[in-house]
Short mmCIF file of N, CA, C and O in Angstrom, two decimals:
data_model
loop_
_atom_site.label_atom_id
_atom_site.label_comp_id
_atom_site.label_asym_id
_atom_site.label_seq_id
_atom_site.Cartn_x
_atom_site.Cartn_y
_atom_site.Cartn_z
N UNK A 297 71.19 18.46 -10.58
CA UNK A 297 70.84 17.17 -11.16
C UNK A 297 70.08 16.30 -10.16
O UNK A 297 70.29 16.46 -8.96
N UNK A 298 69.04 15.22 -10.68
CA UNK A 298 68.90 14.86 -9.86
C UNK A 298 69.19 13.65 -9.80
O UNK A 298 69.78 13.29 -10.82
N UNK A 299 68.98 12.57 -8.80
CA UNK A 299 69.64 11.49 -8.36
C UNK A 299 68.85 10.19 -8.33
O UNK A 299 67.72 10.41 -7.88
N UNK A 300 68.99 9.28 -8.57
CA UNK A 300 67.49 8.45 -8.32
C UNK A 300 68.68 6.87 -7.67
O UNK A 300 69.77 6.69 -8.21
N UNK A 301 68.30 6.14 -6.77
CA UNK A 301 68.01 5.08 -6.48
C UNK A 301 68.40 3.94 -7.36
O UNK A 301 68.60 2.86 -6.80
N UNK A 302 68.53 4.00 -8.61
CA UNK A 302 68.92 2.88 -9.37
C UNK A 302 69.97 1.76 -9.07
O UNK A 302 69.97 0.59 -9.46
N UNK A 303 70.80 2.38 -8.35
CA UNK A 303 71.87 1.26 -8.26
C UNK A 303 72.21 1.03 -6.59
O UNK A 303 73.22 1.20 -5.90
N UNK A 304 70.91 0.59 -6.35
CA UNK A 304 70.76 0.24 -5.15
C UNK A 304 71.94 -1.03 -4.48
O UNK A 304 72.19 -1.73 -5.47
N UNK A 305 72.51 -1.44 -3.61
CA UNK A 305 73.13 -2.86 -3.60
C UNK A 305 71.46 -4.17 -3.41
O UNK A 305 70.54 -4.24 -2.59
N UNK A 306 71.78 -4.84 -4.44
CA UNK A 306 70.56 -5.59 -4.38
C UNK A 306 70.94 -6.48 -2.89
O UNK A 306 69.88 -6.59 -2.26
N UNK A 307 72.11 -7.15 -2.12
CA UNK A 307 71.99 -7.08 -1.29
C UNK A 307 71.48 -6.88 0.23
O UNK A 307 71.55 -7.61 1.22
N UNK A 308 70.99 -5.73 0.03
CA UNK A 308 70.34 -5.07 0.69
C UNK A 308 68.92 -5.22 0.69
O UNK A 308 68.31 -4.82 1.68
N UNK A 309 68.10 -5.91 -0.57
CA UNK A 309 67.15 -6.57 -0.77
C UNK A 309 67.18 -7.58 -0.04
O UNK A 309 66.47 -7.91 0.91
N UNK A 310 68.28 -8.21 -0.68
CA UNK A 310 67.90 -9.94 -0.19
C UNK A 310 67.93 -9.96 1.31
O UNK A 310 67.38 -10.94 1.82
N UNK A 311 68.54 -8.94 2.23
CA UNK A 311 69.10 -8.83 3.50
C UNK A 311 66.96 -8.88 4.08
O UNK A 311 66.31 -9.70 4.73
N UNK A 312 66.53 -7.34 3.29
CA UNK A 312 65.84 -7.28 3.70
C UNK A 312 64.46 -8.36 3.89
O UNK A 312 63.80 -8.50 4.93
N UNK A 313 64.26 -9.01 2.66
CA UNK A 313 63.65 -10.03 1.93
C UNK A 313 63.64 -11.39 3.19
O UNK A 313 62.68 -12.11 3.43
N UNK A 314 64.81 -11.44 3.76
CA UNK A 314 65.07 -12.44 4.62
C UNK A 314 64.62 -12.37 5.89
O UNK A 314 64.20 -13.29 6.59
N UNK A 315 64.76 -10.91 6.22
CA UNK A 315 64.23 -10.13 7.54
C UNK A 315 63.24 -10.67 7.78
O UNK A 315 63.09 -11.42 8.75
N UNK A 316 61.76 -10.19 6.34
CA UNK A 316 60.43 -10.27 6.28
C UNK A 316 60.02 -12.08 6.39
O UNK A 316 59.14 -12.40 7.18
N UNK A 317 60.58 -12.97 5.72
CA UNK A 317 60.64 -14.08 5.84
C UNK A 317 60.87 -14.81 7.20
O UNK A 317 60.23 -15.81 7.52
N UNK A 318 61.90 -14.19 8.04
CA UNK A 318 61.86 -14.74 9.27
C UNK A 318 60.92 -14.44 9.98
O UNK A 318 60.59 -15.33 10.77
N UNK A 319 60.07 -13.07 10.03
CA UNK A 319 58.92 -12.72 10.48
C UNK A 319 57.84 -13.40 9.99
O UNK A 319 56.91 -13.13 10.75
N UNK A 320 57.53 -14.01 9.27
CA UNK A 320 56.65 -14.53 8.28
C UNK A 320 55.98 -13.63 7.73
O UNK A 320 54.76 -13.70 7.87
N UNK A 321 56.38 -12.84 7.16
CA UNK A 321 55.93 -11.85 6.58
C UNK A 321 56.03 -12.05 4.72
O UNK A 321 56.38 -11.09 4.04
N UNK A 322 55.80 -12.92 4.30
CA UNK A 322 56.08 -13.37 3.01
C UNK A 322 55.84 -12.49 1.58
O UNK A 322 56.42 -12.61 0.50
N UNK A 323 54.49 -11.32 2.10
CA UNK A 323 54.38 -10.53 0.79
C UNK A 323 55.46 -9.04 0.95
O UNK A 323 55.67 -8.23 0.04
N UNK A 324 55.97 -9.01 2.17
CA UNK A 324 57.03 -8.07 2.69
C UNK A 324 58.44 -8.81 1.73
O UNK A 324 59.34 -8.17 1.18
N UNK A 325 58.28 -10.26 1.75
CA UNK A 325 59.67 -11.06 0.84
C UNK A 325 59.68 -10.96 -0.39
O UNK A 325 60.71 -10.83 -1.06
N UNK A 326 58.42 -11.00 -0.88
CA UNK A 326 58.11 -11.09 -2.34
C UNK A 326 58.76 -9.76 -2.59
O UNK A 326 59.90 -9.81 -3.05
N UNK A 327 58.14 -8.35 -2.33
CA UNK A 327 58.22 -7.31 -2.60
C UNK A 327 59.61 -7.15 -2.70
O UNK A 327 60.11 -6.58 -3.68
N UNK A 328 60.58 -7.80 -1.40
CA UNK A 328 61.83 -7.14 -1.78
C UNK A 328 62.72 -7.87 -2.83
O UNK A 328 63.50 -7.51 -3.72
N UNK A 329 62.26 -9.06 -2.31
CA UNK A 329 62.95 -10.04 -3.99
C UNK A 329 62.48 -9.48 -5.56
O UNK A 329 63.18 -9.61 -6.56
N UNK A 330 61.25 -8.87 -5.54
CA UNK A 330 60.91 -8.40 -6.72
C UNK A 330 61.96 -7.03 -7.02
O UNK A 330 62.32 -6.79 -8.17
N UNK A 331 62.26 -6.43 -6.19
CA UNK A 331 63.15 -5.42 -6.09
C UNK A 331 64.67 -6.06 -6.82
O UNK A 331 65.04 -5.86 -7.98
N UNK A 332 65.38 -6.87 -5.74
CA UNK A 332 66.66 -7.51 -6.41
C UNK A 332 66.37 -8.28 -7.96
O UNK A 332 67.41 -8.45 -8.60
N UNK A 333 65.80 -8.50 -8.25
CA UNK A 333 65.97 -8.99 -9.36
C UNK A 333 65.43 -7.74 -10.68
O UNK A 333 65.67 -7.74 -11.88
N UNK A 334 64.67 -6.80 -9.88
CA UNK A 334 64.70 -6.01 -11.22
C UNK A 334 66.59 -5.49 -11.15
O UNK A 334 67.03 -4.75 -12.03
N UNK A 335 67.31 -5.90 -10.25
CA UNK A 335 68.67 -5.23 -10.39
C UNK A 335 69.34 -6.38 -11.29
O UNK A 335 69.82 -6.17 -12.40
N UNK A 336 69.31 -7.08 -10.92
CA UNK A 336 69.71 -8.29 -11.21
C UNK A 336 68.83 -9.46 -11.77
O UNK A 336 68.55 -10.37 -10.99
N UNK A 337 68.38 -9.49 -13.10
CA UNK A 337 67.17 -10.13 -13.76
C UNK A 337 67.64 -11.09 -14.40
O UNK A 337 66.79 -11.64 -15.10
N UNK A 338 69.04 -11.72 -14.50
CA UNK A 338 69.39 -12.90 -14.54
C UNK A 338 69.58 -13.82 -13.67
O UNK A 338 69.87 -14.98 -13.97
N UNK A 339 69.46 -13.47 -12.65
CA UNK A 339 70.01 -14.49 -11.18
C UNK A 339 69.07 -15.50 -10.67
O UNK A 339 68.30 -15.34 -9.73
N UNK A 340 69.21 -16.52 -11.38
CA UNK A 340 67.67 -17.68 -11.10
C UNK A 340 67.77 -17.80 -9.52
O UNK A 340 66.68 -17.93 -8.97
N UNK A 341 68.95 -17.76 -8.64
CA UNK A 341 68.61 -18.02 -7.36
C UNK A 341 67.50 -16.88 -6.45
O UNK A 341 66.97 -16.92 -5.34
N UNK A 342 67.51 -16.00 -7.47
CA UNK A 342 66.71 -14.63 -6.59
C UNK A 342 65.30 -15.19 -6.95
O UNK A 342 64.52 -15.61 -6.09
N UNK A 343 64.89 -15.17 -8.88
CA UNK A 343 63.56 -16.20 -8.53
C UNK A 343 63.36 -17.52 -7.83
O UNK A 343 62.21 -17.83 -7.52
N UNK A 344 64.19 -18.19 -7.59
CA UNK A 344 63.90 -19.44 -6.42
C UNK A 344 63.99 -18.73 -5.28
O UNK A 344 63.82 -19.58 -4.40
N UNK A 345 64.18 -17.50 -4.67
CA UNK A 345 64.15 -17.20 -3.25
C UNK A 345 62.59 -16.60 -3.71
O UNK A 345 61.85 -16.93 -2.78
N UNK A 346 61.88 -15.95 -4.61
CA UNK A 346 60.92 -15.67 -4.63
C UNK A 346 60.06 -16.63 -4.50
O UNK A 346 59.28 -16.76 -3.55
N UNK A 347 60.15 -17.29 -5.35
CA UNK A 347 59.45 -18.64 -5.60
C UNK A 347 58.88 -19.46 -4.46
O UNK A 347 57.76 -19.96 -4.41
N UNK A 348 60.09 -19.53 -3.30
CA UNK A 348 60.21 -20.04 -1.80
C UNK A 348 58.75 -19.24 -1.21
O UNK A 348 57.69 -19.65 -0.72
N UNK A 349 59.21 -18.16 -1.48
CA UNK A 349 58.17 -17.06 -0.55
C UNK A 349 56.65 -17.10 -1.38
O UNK A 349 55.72 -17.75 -0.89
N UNK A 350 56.47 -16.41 -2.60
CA UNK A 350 55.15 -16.83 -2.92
C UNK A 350 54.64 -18.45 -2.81
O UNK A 350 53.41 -18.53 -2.68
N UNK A 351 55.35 -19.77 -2.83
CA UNK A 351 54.65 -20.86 -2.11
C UNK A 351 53.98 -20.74 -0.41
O UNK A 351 52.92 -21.10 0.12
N UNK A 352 55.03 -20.12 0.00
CA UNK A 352 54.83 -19.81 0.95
C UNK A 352 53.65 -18.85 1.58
O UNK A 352 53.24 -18.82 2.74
N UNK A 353 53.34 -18.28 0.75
CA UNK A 353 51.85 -16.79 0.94
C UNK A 353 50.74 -17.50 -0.03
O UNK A 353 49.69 -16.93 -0.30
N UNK A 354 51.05 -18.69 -0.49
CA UNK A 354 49.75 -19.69 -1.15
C UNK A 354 49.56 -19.19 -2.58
O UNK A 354 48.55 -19.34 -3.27
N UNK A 355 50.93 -18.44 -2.96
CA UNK A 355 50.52 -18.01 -4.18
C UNK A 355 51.15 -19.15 -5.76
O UNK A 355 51.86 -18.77 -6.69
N UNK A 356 50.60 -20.51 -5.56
CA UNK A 356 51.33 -21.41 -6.21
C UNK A 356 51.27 -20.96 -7.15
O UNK A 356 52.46 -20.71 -7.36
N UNK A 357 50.50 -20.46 -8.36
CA UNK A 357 50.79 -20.38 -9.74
C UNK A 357 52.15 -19.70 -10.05
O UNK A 357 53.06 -20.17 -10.73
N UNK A 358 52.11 -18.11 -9.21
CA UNK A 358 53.48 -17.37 -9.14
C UNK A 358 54.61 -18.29 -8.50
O UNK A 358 55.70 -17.77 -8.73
N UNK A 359 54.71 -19.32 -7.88
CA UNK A 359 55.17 -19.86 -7.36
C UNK A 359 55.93 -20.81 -8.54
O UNK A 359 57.12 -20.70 -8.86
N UNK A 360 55.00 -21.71 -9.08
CA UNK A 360 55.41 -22.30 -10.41
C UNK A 360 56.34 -21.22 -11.29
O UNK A 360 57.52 -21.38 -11.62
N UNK A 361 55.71 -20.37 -11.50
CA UNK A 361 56.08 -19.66 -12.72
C UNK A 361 58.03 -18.99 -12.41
O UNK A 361 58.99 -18.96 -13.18
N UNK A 362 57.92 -18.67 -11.31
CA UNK A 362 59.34 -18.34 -10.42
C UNK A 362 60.08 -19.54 -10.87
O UNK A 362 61.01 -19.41 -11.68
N UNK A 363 59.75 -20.65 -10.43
CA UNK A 363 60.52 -21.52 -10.77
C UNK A 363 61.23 -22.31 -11.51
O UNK A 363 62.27 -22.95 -11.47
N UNK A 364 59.85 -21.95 -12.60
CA UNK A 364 60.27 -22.11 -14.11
C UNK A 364 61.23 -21.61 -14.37
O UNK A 364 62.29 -22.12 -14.72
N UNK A 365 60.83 -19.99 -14.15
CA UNK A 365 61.94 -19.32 -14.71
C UNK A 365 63.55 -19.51 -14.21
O UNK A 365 64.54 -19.44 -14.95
N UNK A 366 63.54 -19.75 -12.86
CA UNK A 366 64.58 -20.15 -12.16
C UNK A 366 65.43 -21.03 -12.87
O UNK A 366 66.60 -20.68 -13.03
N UNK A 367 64.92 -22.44 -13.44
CA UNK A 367 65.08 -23.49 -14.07
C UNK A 367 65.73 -22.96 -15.45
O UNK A 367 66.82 -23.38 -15.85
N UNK A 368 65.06 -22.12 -16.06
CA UNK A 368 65.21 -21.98 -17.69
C UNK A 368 66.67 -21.04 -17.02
O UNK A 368 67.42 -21.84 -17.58
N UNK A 369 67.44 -20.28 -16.48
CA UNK A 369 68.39 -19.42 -16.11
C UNK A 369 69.31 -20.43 -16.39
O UNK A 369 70.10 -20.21 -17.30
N UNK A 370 69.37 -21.55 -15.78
CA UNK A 370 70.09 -22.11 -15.05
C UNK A 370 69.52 -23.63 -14.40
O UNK A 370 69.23 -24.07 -13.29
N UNK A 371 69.56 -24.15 -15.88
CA UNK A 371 68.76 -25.69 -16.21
C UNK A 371 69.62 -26.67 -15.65
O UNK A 371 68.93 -27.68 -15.76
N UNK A 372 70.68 -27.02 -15.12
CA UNK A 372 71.85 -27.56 -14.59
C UNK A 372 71.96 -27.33 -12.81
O UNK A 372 73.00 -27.62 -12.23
N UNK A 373 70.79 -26.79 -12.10
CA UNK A 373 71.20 -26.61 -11.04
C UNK A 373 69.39 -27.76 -10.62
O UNK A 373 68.24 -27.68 -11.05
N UNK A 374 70.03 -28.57 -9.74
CA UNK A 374 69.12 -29.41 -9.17
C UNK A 374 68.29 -29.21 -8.25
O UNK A 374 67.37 -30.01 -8.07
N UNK A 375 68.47 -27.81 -7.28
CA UNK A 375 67.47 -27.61 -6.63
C UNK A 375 66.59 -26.77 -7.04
O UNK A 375 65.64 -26.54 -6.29
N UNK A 376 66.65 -26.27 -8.01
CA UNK A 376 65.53 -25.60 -8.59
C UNK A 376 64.46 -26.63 -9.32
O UNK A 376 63.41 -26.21 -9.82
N UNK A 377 64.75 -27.71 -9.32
CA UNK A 377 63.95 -29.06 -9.86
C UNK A 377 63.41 -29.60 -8.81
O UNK A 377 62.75 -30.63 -8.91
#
């Protein structure tokens, strides 16, 4: 049989995601946040950690749009506003 990767600890994203961020490495952040949230595609804090990072690599529209979505998850949390 074979085995695939699916149930990665998203963790391990965000670990990494943070790595790339302290480096300033921001499309290294994007990539791995895009990772945790395909695990986890409800978690508005993972699009606001994206969100952080594409502002950050000048990518405002994706930037907006992260945040939106962040917002619509989880319309009650103030720093996503």
């Amino acid at each position: 049989p074979r085995f695939y990767a699916q149930n990665i600890d998203t963790s391990s994203f965000i670990i990494k995601a943070e790595q790339c961020e302290e480096k300033k490495d921001f499309e290294c952040a994007i990539i791995n946040y895009s990772k945790a949230i395909e695990q986890k595609i409800d978690d508005p804090n993972l699009f606001f950690r994206r969100g952080t990072a594409k502002k950050k690599a000048f990518d405002l529209k994706g930037a907006i749009q992260d945040f939106n979505t962040a917002i619509g998850l989880n319309p009650n949390d103030a720093e996503s506003h």
